[in-house]
Amino acid sequence: MRRLELAVPGTSKGYAWRDALPALPDTSGAYRWFYADVTAGEYSAVCIFMVGSLFSPRYSAGVKRGALPLEHCAVNFALYHRSTRRCWVLSEYPHAAVRVQRGGRALSIGRSLLEYGLDGTVRMEVEERCAPFGGPLRARLELEPQVTAADEVQLVPGLPHYWRALAPRAKARLEVSSEGVVAEGIGYHDTNHGEELLGARLPGWHWARVHGPEETVVDYHLPGGVAPLRVTAGALGTKSERRPLLAEARDTSLTGWGLRVPARLYAGNEAVGEPRLLESSPFYARVEARRDGVDVMGEVADFRRFHSPFIRWMAHFRTRVERGA
């Protein structure tokens, strides 16, 4: 089957995301993050730049006192080899270490940088230390979008939480110089933002991104009987839609932390396989499955759990808190 070989496209409806970063959140409880993942041979990697970090126990506890998102920015990077973690970074920074640069095209958090290039590429450079007391890490992800961006969608009608797949399918290059890794593959890039703390009214979600030989499909499954969202991106374009609820709920299983995750990961109606747990915590799981040229990466989150004092205390041990760049 023919793989995608398309010129870098223009943008879809919504803000022209390659021209400049969107406005960063500035009210208590609000957030925005920029997510990317790469599948490259035996390696996979995830990188997230967060303003109002969803992983921050300090932001979770501080919102009642008016804590602002720019006071709790973070960089998360993880590298996996054959579905086993090689390194983990989660560094949180104060407002003084956060800067928008280069005509609004770049966001730096500490020593790490997210930049939208004039040539249409997305570049993430990570210079951090592994959490909580690990060694230095230097990584670079570069994405060349191969399809148009999706429309921005509201996750749940009536709630102020939004998602947009900016580069659903991209040529990707992954370099982790501190680990001696250089690989090329397929990438994905999106952004989420909201005007209130996750878990206040939106309890959580499960989403999965499927790269096939010719197209990429992203499914967002939401609680409370809300119809799931789907983005399909390929040679025929990029489409966002609400899908009907499944006639029968798919099987789930419990992690060691008691978090309910899918028992199978799917490409459409076809099971790809049992998920490998890349990350597992009381409120969050990152999962992956691969088979016959199909790659699935997904996340499960229960934000209500995260706001319990005990789990917030546990989260401190996965995070480095930095005082400046």
Tab-separated table of C-alpha atoms in Angstrom:
chain	number	residue	atom	x	y	z
A	1	MET	CA	0.000	0.000	0.000
A	2	ARG	CA	1.162	3.515	-0.785
A	3	ARG	CA	2.400	5.528	2.162
A	4	LEU	CA	1.739	9.244	2.428
A	5	GLU	CA	4.113	11.505	0.500
A	6	LEU	CA	2.419	14.895	0.651
A	7	ALA	CA	3.668	18.449	0.638
A	8	VAL	CA	3.428	20.364	3.900
A	9	PRO	CA	-0.237	21.475	3.955
A	10	GLY	CA	-1.980	24.627	5.032
A	11	THR	CA	-4.037	24.896	8.178
A	12	SER	CA	-7.608	23.845	8.802
A	13	LYS	CA	-10.301	25.871	10.526
A	14	GLY	CA	-9.200	27.471	13.766
A	15	TYR	CA	-6.212	29.659	14.520
A	16	ALA	CA	-3.332	29.480	12.035
A	17	TRP	CA	-1.202	27.441	14.381
A	18	ARG	CA	2.033	27.597	12.398
A	19	ASP	CA	2.067	31.404	12.462
A	20	ALA	CA	2.337	31.723	16.241
A	21	LEU	CA	1.576	29.950	19.482
A	22	PRO	CA	-1.928	30.517	20.873
A	23	ALA	CA	-2.367	32.785	23.874
A	24	LEU	CA	-1.190	31.088	27.057
A	25	PRO	CA	-3.729	30.653	29.885
A	26	ASP	CA	-3.687	33.280	32.633
A	27	THR	CA	-6.575	32.440	34.989
A	28	SER	CA	-6.524	30.131	37.996
A	29	GLY	CA	-7.321	26.516	37.096
A	30	ALA	CA	-6.774	27.031	33.368
A	31	TYR	CA	-4.232	25.030	31.385
A	32	ARG	CA	-2.763	24.388	27.964
A	33	TRP	CA	-0.377	21.721	26.839
A	34	PHE	CA	1.388	20.795	23.628
A	35	TYR	CA	1.802	17.028	23.138
A	36	ALA	CA	3.883	15.060	20.642
A	37	ASP	CA	4.740	11.403	20.240
A	38	VAL	CA	7.045	9.559	17.879
A	39	THR	CA	7.134	5.920	16.815
A	40	ALA	CA	10.523	5.069	15.304
A	41	GLY	CA	11.517	1.425	14.864
A	42	GLU	CA	11.883	-0.212	18.268
A	43	TYR	CA	11.664	3.171	19.981
A	44	SER	CA	8.802	5.421	20.956
A	45	ALA	CA	8.856	8.744	22.761
A	46	VAL	CA	6.403	11.234	24.245
A	47	CYS	CA	7.064	14.925	24.899
A	48	ILE	CA	4.651	17.407	26.525
A	49	PHE	CA	5.091	21.114	27.229
A	50	MET	CA	2.536	22.130	29.887
A	51	VAL	CA	1.313	25.522	31.099
A	52	GLY	CA	-0.779	24.781	34.171
A	53	SER	CA	0.633	21.269	34.510
A	54	LEU	CA	-1.901	18.466	34.763
A	55	PHE	CA	0.808	16.457	36.599
A	56	SER	CA	1.501	19.160	39.217
A	57	PRO	CA	0.351	18.403	42.777
A	58	ARG	CA	1.253	22.006	43.649
A	59	TYR	CA	-1.085	23.421	40.988
A	60	SER	CA	-3.857	21.022	42.007
A	61	ALA	CA	-3.631	22.136	45.643
A	62	GLY	CA	-2.989	25.802	44.882
A	63	VAL	CA	-5.966	26.567	42.643
A	64	LYS	CA	-8.193	27.105	45.682
A	65	ARG	CA	-5.792	29.898	46.659
A	66	GLY	CA	-5.743	31.401	43.167
A	67	ALA	CA	-2.635	29.675	41.758
A	68	LEU	CA	-1.965	30.694	38.151
A	69	PRO	CA	-0.999	28.339	35.312
A	70	LEU	CA	2.198	30.232	34.434
A	71	GLU	CA	3.430	29.545	37.971
A	72	HIS	CA	3.260	25.790	37.297
A	73	CYS	CA	4.720	25.001	33.875
A	74	ALA	CA	6.347	21.660	33.153
A	75	VAL	CA	8.184	19.563	30.598
A	76	ASN	CA	7.555	15.820	30.360
A	77	PHE	CA	9.688	13.550	28.184
A	78	ALA	CA	9.804	9.770	28.133
A	79	LEU	CA	11.741	7.365	25.931
A	80	TYR	CA	10.686	3.731	25.485
A	81	HIS	CA	12.456	0.799	23.849
A	82	ARG	CA	10.304	-2.201	22.971
A	83	SER	CA	7.563	-0.757	25.221
A	84	THR	CA	9.897	-0.484	28.225
A	85	ARG	CA	10.813	2.887	29.688
A	86	ARG	CA	14.408	4.000	29.195
A	87	CYS	CA	14.126	7.442	30.785
A	88	TRP	CA	11.573	9.780	32.359
A	89	VAL	CA	11.663	13.560	32.722
A	90	LEU	CA	9.058	15.651	34.545
A	91	SER	CA	10.404	19.079	35.512
A	92	GLU	CA	8.208	21.871	36.863
A	93	TYR	CA	9.186	25.541	36.578
A	94	PRO	CA	7.911	28.887	37.919
A	95	HIS	CA	6.786	31.821	35.790
A	96	ALA	CA	10.279	33.358	35.786
A	97	ALA	CA	11.609	30.416	33.737
A	98	VAL	CA	8.910	30.579	31.025
A	99	ARG	CA	9.308	32.715	27.902
A	100	VAL	CA	7.561	33.165	24.555
A	101	GLN	CA	10.196	33.918	21.914
A	102	ARG	CA	10.933	34.336	18.200
A	103	GLY	CA	7.922	36.367	17.204
A	104	GLY	CA	5.546	34.186	19.209
A	105	ARG	CA	6.639	30.974	17.464
A	106	ALA	CA	8.573	29.484	20.379
A	107	LEU	CA	7.897	28.580	24.006
A	108	SER	CA	10.780	27.918	26.370
A	109	ILE	CA	10.260	26.270	29.742
A	110	GLY	CA	13.502	26.141	31.662
A	111	ARG	CA	16.194	25.016	29.225
A	112	SER	CA	13.731	23.226	26.926
A	113	LEU	CA	12.171	24.685	23.787
A	114	LEU	CA	9.080	24.155	21.629
A	115	GLU	CA	9.268	25.958	18.277
A	116	TYR	CA	7.114	26.198	15.162
A	117	GLY	CA	9.558	26.791	12.313
A	118	LEU	CA	9.043	29.094	9.359
A	119	ASP	CA	9.307	26.008	7.127
A	120	GLY	CA	6.323	24.346	8.859
A	121	THR	CA	8.290	21.972	11.082
A	122	VAL	CA	7.597	21.399	14.765
A	123	ARG	CA	10.682	21.137	16.927
A	124	MET	CA	10.909	20.126	20.579
A	125	GLU	CA	14.289	20.303	22.304
A	126	VAL	CA	14.551	18.915	25.825
A	127	GLU	CA	17.475	19.662	28.123
A	128	GLU	CA	16.559	18.385	31.573
A	129	ARG	CA	17.447	15.951	34.323
A	130	CYS	CA	15.557	12.700	34.812
A	131	ALA	CA	13.101	12.672	37.709
A	132	PRO	CA	13.442	12.661	40.590
A	133	PHE	CA	17.257	12.423	41.063
A	134	GLY	CA	18.538	11.086	37.740
A	135	GLY	CA	21.181	12.210	35.299
A	136	PRO	CA	21.059	14.778	32.509
A	137	LEU	CA	19.012	14.188	29.361
A	138	ARG	CA	19.196	15.872	25.967
A	139	ALA	CA	16.572	15.041	23.347
A	140	ARG	CA	15.207	16.513	20.135
A	141	LEU	CA	11.986	15.711	18.261
A	142	GLU	CA	11.390	17.165	14.813
A	143	LEU	CA	8.073	16.719	12.993
A	144	GLU	CA	7.225	17.537	9.373
A	145	PRO	CA	3.401	17.549	9.114
A	146	GLN	CA	2.067	15.438	6.228
A	147	VAL	CA	-1.635	16.267	6.563
A	148	THR	CA	-3.778	19.267	7.449
A	149	ALA	CA	-4.648	20.148	11.019
A	150	ALA	CA	-8.010	19.087	12.405
A	151	ASP	CA	-10.654	21.530	13.596
A	152	GLU	CA	-10.611	22.433	17.273
A	153	VAL	CA	-13.362	20.556	19.122
A	154	GLN	CA	-15.013	20.913	22.508
A	155	LEU	CA	-14.560	17.643	24.370
A	156	VAL	CA	-17.852	17.745	26.274
A	157	PRO	CA	-20.740	20.079	25.374
A	158	GLY	CA	-21.082	22.782	28.007
A	159	LEU	CA	-17.641	22.286	29.578
A	160	PRO	CA	-14.657	24.545	28.763
A	161	HIS	CA	-12.183	21.889	27.595
A	162	TYR	CA	-10.889	21.763	24.019
A	163	TRP	CA	-8.655	19.616	21.823
A	164	ARG	CA	-7.067	20.083	18.430
A	165	ALA	CA	-4.913	17.635	16.486
A	166	LEU	CA	-2.405	20.006	14.877
A	167	ALA	CA	-0.245	17.486	13.031
A	168	PRO	CA	-2.115	14.159	13.184
A	169	ARG	CA	0.487	12.489	10.967
A	170	ALA	CA	4.051	13.668	10.435
A	171	LYS	CA	7.460	12.509	9.352
A	172	ALA	CA	9.488	12.372	12.538
A	173	ARG	CA	13.100	12.324	13.613
A	174	LEU	CA	14.023	11.435	17.188
A	175	GLU	CA	17.426	12.138	18.709
A	176	VAL	CA	18.275	11.390	22.332
A	177	SER	CA	21.968	12.166	22.468
A	178	SER	CA	22.295	11.275	26.144
A	179	GLU	CA	21.091	7.738	25.290
A	180	GLY	CA	22.821	7.404	21.903
A	181	VAL	CA	19.492	7.131	20.061
A	182	VAL	CA	18.841	8.458	16.544
A	183	ALA	CA	15.756	7.136	14.717
A	184	GLU	CA	13.164	8.169	12.139
A	185	GLY	CA	9.497	7.270	12.002
A	186	ILE	CA	5.974	8.681	12.305
A	187	GLY	CA	4.953	11.496	14.626
A	188	TYR	CA	1.808	13.075	16.060
A	189	HIS	CA	1.217	16.538	17.595
A	190	ASP	CA	-1.807	18.071	19.323
A	191	THR	CA	-2.835	20.633	21.923
A	192	ASN	CA	-5.416	20.668	24.724
A	193	HIS	CA	-6.601	23.672	26.685
A	194	GLY	CA	-9.265	24.493	29.222
A	195	GLU	CA	-10.553	27.217	31.482
A	196	GLU	CA	-10.978	25.180	34.655
A	197	LEU	CA	-9.052	22.510	36.515
A	198	LEU	CA	-9.344	19.035	35.046
A	199	GLY	CA	-11.359	16.913	37.453
A	200	ALA	CA	-13.525	19.820	38.593
A	201	ARG	CA	-16.330	18.729	36.249
A	202	LEU	CA	-14.624	16.655	33.551
A	203	PRO	CA	-13.532	13.527	35.446
A	204	GLY	CA	-11.220	12.024	32.839
A	205	TRP	CA	-10.919	10.343	29.451
A	206	HIS	CA	-9.277	7.654	27.391
A	207	TRP	CA	-7.820	8.484	24.002
A	208	ALA	CA	-5.791	6.515	21.469
A	209	ARG	CA	-3.846	7.433	18.347
A	210	VAL	CA	-3.535	4.791	15.595
A	211	HIS	CA	-0.926	5.088	12.834
A	212	GLY	CA	-1.649	2.749	9.919
A	213	PRO	CA	0.177	2.429	6.589
A	214	GLU	CA	-1.965	5.103	4.892
A	215	GLU	CA	-3.816	7.091	7.535
A	216	THR	CA	-3.934	8.071	11.183
A	217	VAL	CA	-7.052	7.808	13.352
A	218	VAL	CA	-7.419	9.367	16.804
A	219	ASP	CA	-10.333	8.416	19.068
A	220	TYR	CA	-11.289	10.324	22.234
A	221	HIS	CA	-13.566	8.395	24.600
A	222	LEU	CA	-15.350	10.558	27.164
A	223	PRO	CA	-17.334	9.782	30.333
A	224	GLY	CA	-21.007	10.249	31.098
A	225	GLY	CA	-22.446	8.881	27.870
A	226	VAL	CA	-20.854	11.640	25.751
A	227	ALA	CA	-20.388	10.569	22.135
A	228	PRO	CA	-16.718	9.915	21.343
A	229	LEU	CA	-14.662	12.131	19.056
A	230	ARG	CA	-12.675	10.908	16.068
A	231	VAL	CA	-10.075	12.561	13.847
A	232	THR	CA	-9.135	10.771	10.620
A	233	ALA	CA	-6.135	12.057	8.658
A	234	GLY	CA	-4.772	10.759	5.361
A	235	ALA	CA	-4.371	11.426	1.664
A	236	LEU	CA	-8.041	12.461	1.367
A	237	GLY	CA	-7.722	15.125	4.061
A	238	THR	CA	-8.396	15.496	7.772
A	239	LYS	CA	-11.855	15.104	9.297
A	240	SER	CA	-13.204	15.658	12.829
A	241	GLU	CA	-16.489	14.055	13.851
A	242	ARG	CA	-18.608	12.782	16.711
A	243	ARG	CA	-19.092	9.040	16.542
A	244	PRO	CA	-22.055	7.075	17.866
A	245	LEU	CA	-21.602	5.339	21.169
A	246	LEU	CA	-20.625	1.692	20.890
A	247	ALA	CA	-23.552	-0.699	21.137
A	248	GLU	CA	-21.610	-2.716	23.714
A	249	ALA	CA	-18.916	-1.453	26.030
A	250	ARG	CA	-15.483	-2.882	25.294
A	251	ASP	CA	-13.706	-4.957	27.914
A	252	THR	CA	-11.457	-3.273	30.442
A	253	SER	CA	-8.946	-4.459	33.005
A	254	LEU	CA	-7.498	-3.022	36.199
A	255	THR	CA	-3.897	-1.944	36.607
A	256	GLY	CA	-1.996	-2.647	39.794
A	257	TRP	CA	-3.136	0.790	40.986
A	258	GLY	CA	-6.795	-0.051	40.357
A	259	LEU	CA	-7.117	2.227	37.321
A	260	ARG	CA	-9.435	0.854	34.653
A	261	VAL	CA	-7.773	0.648	31.214
A	262	PRO	CA	-8.823	-0.957	27.902
A	263	ALA	CA	-8.238	-4.704	27.739
A	264	ARG	CA	-7.527	-4.321	23.991
A	265	LEU	CA	-6.403	-1.432	21.824
A	266	TYR	CA	-8.223	-1.107	18.514
A	267	ALA	CA	-7.712	0.185	14.987
A	268	GLY	CA	-11.339	0.880	14.091
A	269	ASN	CA	-13.208	-2.301	14.983
A	270	GLU	CA	-10.149	-4.538	14.724
A	271	ALA	CA	-8.181	-5.325	17.863
A	272	VAL	CA	-4.466	-4.586	17.548
A	273	GLY	CA	-3.627	-6.348	20.781
A	274	GLU	CA	-3.355	-6.100	24.533
A	275	PRO	CA	-1.887	-2.781	25.651
A	276	ARG	CA	1.603	-2.633	27.066
A	277	LEU	CA	1.693	-0.339	30.071
A	278	LEU	CA	4.356	2.261	29.392
A	279	GLU	CA	3.398	4.261	32.493
A	280	SER	CA	1.151	3.288	35.369
A	281	SER	CA	0.054	5.412	38.310
A	282	PRO	CA	-3.063	5.723	40.481
A	283	PHE	CA	-4.630	8.316	38.141
A	284	TYR	CA	-2.845	7.972	34.801
A	285	ALA	CA	-1.707	5.249	32.400
A	286	ARG	CA	0.143	5.453	29.081
A	287	VAL	CA	-0.344	2.424	26.822
A	288	GLU	CA	0.975	1.102	23.523
A	289	ALA	CA	0.293	-1.785	21.131
A	290	ARG	CA	1.838	-2.715	17.768
A	291	ARG	CA	1.009	-5.292	15.120
A	292	ASP	CA	1.630	-5.704	11.377
A	293	GLY	CA	2.610	-2.103	10.692
A	294	VAL	CA	-0.120	-0.619	12.916
A	295	ASP	CA	0.948	1.365	15.976
A	296	VAL	CA	-1.372	2.493	18.785
A	297	MET	CA	-0.426	4.929	21.540
A	298	GLY	CA	-2.938	6.036	24.129
A	299	GLU	CA	-3.577	7.483	27.560
A	300	VAL	CA	-6.118	6.912	30.322
A	301	ALA	CA	-6.640	9.622	32.943
A	302	ASP	CA	-8.859	9.887	36.026
A	303	PHE	CA	-8.337	13.439	37.258
A	304	ARG	CA	-10.647	13.014	40.242
A	305	ARG	CA	-8.156	10.551	41.685
A	306	PHE	CA	-5.283	12.956	41.158
A	307	HIS	CA	-6.831	15.585	43.416
A	308	SER	CA	-6.816	13.314	46.478
A	309	PRO	CA	-4.172	14.500	48.990
A	310	PHE	CA	-2.502	11.067	49.126
A	311	ILE	CA	-2.041	10.789	45.357
A	312	ARG	CA	-0.848	14.398	45.162
A	313	TRP	CA	1.773	13.483	47.782
A	314	MET	CA	2.865	10.469	45.723
A	315	ALA	CA	3.169	12.614	42.582
A	316	HIS	CA	5.996	14.603	44.170
A	317	PHE	CA	8.291	11.603	43.699
A	318	ARG	CA	7.879	11.641	39.897
A	319	THR	CA	8.647	15.366	39.559
A	320	ARG	CA	11.661	17.657	39.753
A	321	VAL	CA	10.808	21.187	40.891
A	322	GLU	CA	13.180	23.756	39.405
A	323	ARG	CA	13.612	27.340	40.566
A	324	GLY	CA	14.789	28.788	37.268
A	325	ALA	CA	16.430	28.107	33.933
